Amino acid sequence: MTTSLFQPITLGGLSFPNRIAVAPMCQYSAEDGSASDWHLHHWMNLAMSGAGMVTVEMTDVERRGRITHGCLGLYSDDNEAAARRTLDAARRVAPPGTKFGSQLAHAGRKASNRRPWEGGGPLAADQDPWPVVSASAIAYDTGWQVPQALEDGEVLQLIERFAEAARRAERAGFDFIELHAAHGYLIFQFLSPLSNQRTDRWGGSLENRMRFVVEITKAVRKAVPGLMLGARLSVKEWVDGGFDVEDAIEVAKALKAEGIAYLCCSSGGNSPLQQLPSGPGYQVHLAEAVRKGADIPTRAVGLIDDPQQAEMIIADGRADMVALARAFLADPRWGWRAAATFGEEIHPAPQLARSVTTMRHWIKAAG
Ligand SMILES: Cc1cc2nc3c(=O)[nH]c(=O)nc-3n(C[C@H](O)[C@H](O)[C@H](O)COP(=O)(O)O)c2cc1C
């Protein structure tokens, strides 16, 4: 009998061979937004992970929307050509049915930062910083830039940038697009009443605060009607008075009505004051609540790293897919390991086929 984790799923007309996703992960290794040799290695590696869904990293729709100088973008012809080249290579080694998605984003007030391994935090004056923008002129933290609040016309221009980047993603060969409405980046800065204190049509009521993401969804849907469209949302801000589960359910309903086919349920990232209770599967209840409340397929994420744990999340109907980030960095063959755990078929590239008996041996030895 096929385990729940290895049941295929179709989202927005796009079929995935199993319920395992590689979560998007910034590599901070791009050159002016273009994928580099590091990405070639990384995407090819993830293509052979056994995950049916590979969501590559946060990809910014304009240069000033990058978190760091090394962030990936889809704002130039060079970016598009590099993404196409890199994706073509990944596809050549991926088992049939593997689908690749681009996570479109804008960092807003969290842009112009150092890479994590350079210490993170805002770029200093001698590190080529750039001015940042947001819903309101409220800094993320003390010592961070106070963003310039976007004018109405600039908001509309940014919505069009998402649509342009989506067209580039389609031409580069991606199968689906994920809108990044999580982790305190620009879309979430509009959603949260803490970072959005506008009094125009983009702020105030939840309906107004979600207008930015709803309009982006409409514009992207129109720009690339052939691509499946999903989104990642911080379902809970973990700050008193912040965006919370009931708000997320309303946003999920609105996005579903605009054609969003799945919601990846993450949390936090908009405030250094957040009280985020980390632990195994710490966000699964959020995926469950949104799935029930908005009747939309959800992807659970956050400290899911054990095949049995992942299987139970799907089998118990708490989410429709699971996404793993750090586990795939630690073990780029995690999907094979899950398959071996449950006696499911493994589809290695022929060059790697002889590793399968070793994998099975390890699973057996671990009991
Ligand atoms: C190196 C790294 C880069 C990340 N970059 C992104 C990103 O580009 N977009 C995003 O939505 N989340 C990003 N995340 C968050 C992960 O997708 C994931 O939600 C988080 O790590 C929790 O999952 P995990 O416990 O399986 O690692 C990143 C995480 C890591 C470790």
XYZ file of N, CA and C and ligand atoms in Angstrom, residues 23-28 56-59 67 103 178 180 182-183 185 232 264 266 282-283 301-305 323-329, ligand 1:
133
model
N 11.484 23.230 0.709
C 11.067 24.600 1.038
C 12.053 25.585 0.404
N 11.570 26.780 0.060
C 12.482 27.768 -0.529
C 13.592 28.150 0.442
N 14.808 28.257 -0.100
C 15.948 28.606 0.754
C 16.909 29.546 0.032
N 16.989 30.779 0.512
C 17.948 31.749 -0.017
C 19.354 31.176 0.076
N 20.123 31.394 -0.971
C 21.520 30.931 -0.952
C 22.498 32.112 -0.894
N 21.994 33.327 -1.072
C 22.817 34.538 -0.969
C 24.061 34.440 -1.856
N 12.449 26.807 -5.423
C 13.757 27.426 -5.230
C 13.587 28.750 -4.491
N 14.674 29.358 -4.177
C 14.676 30.412 -3.159
C 13.872 31.670 -3.490
N 13.642 32.468 -2.470
C 13.062 33.807 -2.590
C 13.754 34.540 -3.737
N 12.931 34.990 -4.693
C 13.462 35.570 -5.931
C 12.824 36.938 -6.097
N 17.161 41.013 -0.243
C 17.586 41.123 1.161
C 19.062 41.543 1.185
N 9.847 31.320 -6.090
C 9.153 32.061 -5.022
C 9.386 33.559 -5.220
N 5.267 30.685 -6.477
C 4.806 30.826 -5.088
C 5.011 32.290 -4.695
N 5.574 35.094 -2.050
C 6.132 35.088 -0.687
C 5.418 36.148 0.159
N 5.179 35.835 3.497
C 5.539 35.410 4.858
C 6.765 36.179 5.370
N 7.138 35.822 6.598
C 8.438 36.164 7.186
C 8.765 37.655 7.224
N 8.449 40.011 4.989
C 8.881 40.723 3.788
C 7.716 41.585 3.290
N 2.987 31.521 0.107
C 3.447 31.204 1.462
C 3.075 32.371 2.352
N 1.296 27.654 1.744
C 2.317 27.110 2.635
C 2.231 27.914 3.930
N 3.534 29.177 7.166
C 4.690 29.456 8.019
C 4.256 30.491 9.066
N 6.263 22.681 14.825
C 5.657 23.784 15.584
C 4.654 24.622 14.808
N 4.602 24.443 13.462
C 3.636 25.247 12.695
C 2.543 24.392 12.050
N 5.119 23.307 7.260
C 6.575 23.509 7.271
C 7.034 23.860 8.678
N 8.284 23.562 8.971
C 8.868 23.953 10.251
C 9.210 22.768 11.115
N 10.497 22.444 11.165
C 10.999 21.320 11.968
C 10.216 20.033 11.732
N 10.024 19.741 10.466
C 9.527 18.425 10.063
C 10.753 17.752 9.447
N 11.314 16.762 10.101
C 12.527 16.183 9.519
C 12.579 14.660 9.605
N 6.771 20.577 3.659
C 7.967 21.199 3.081
C 9.081 21.143 4.118
N 10.267 20.816 3.662
C 11.427 20.728 4.552
C 12.525 21.634 4.002
N 13.186 22.346 4.866
C 14.291 23.210 4.436
C 15.615 22.633 4.941
N 15.915 22.858 6.219
C 17.238 22.453 6.735
C 17.496 20.961 6.586
N 16.449 20.137 6.665
C 16.652 18.687 6.524
C 17.211 18.349 5.145
N 16.799 19.128 4.107
C 17.327 18.858 2.763
C 18.753 19.375 2.597
N 19.133 20.353 3.419
C 20.545 20.783 3.383
C 21.401 19.718 4.052
C 19.222 28.734 4.564
C 17.765 29.077 4.637
C 17.223 29.951 3.722
C 15.857 30.241 3.736
N 15.324 31.031 2.750
C 13.977 31.136 2.637
C 13.402 31.722 1.487
O 14.080 32.079 0.518
N 12.042 31.834 1.466
C 11.245 31.385 2.496
O 10.026 31.511 2.426
N 11.794 30.794 3.578
C 13.117 30.629 3.650
N 13.659 29.938 4.702
C 12.760 29.315 5.673
C 12.497 27.872 5.273
O 11.876 27.752 4.004
C 11.637 27.130 6.328
O 10.371 27.731 6.384
C 12.274 27.146 7.712
O 13.656 26.891 7.640
C 11.622 26.115 8.626
O 11.703 24.829 8.035
P 12.803 23.716 8.484
O 12.610 23.491 9.962
O 12.447 22.507 7.647
O 14.158 24.261 8.167
C 15.024 29.665 4.727
C 15.594 28.809 5.674
C 16.921 28.494 5.633
C 17.486 27.518 6.627
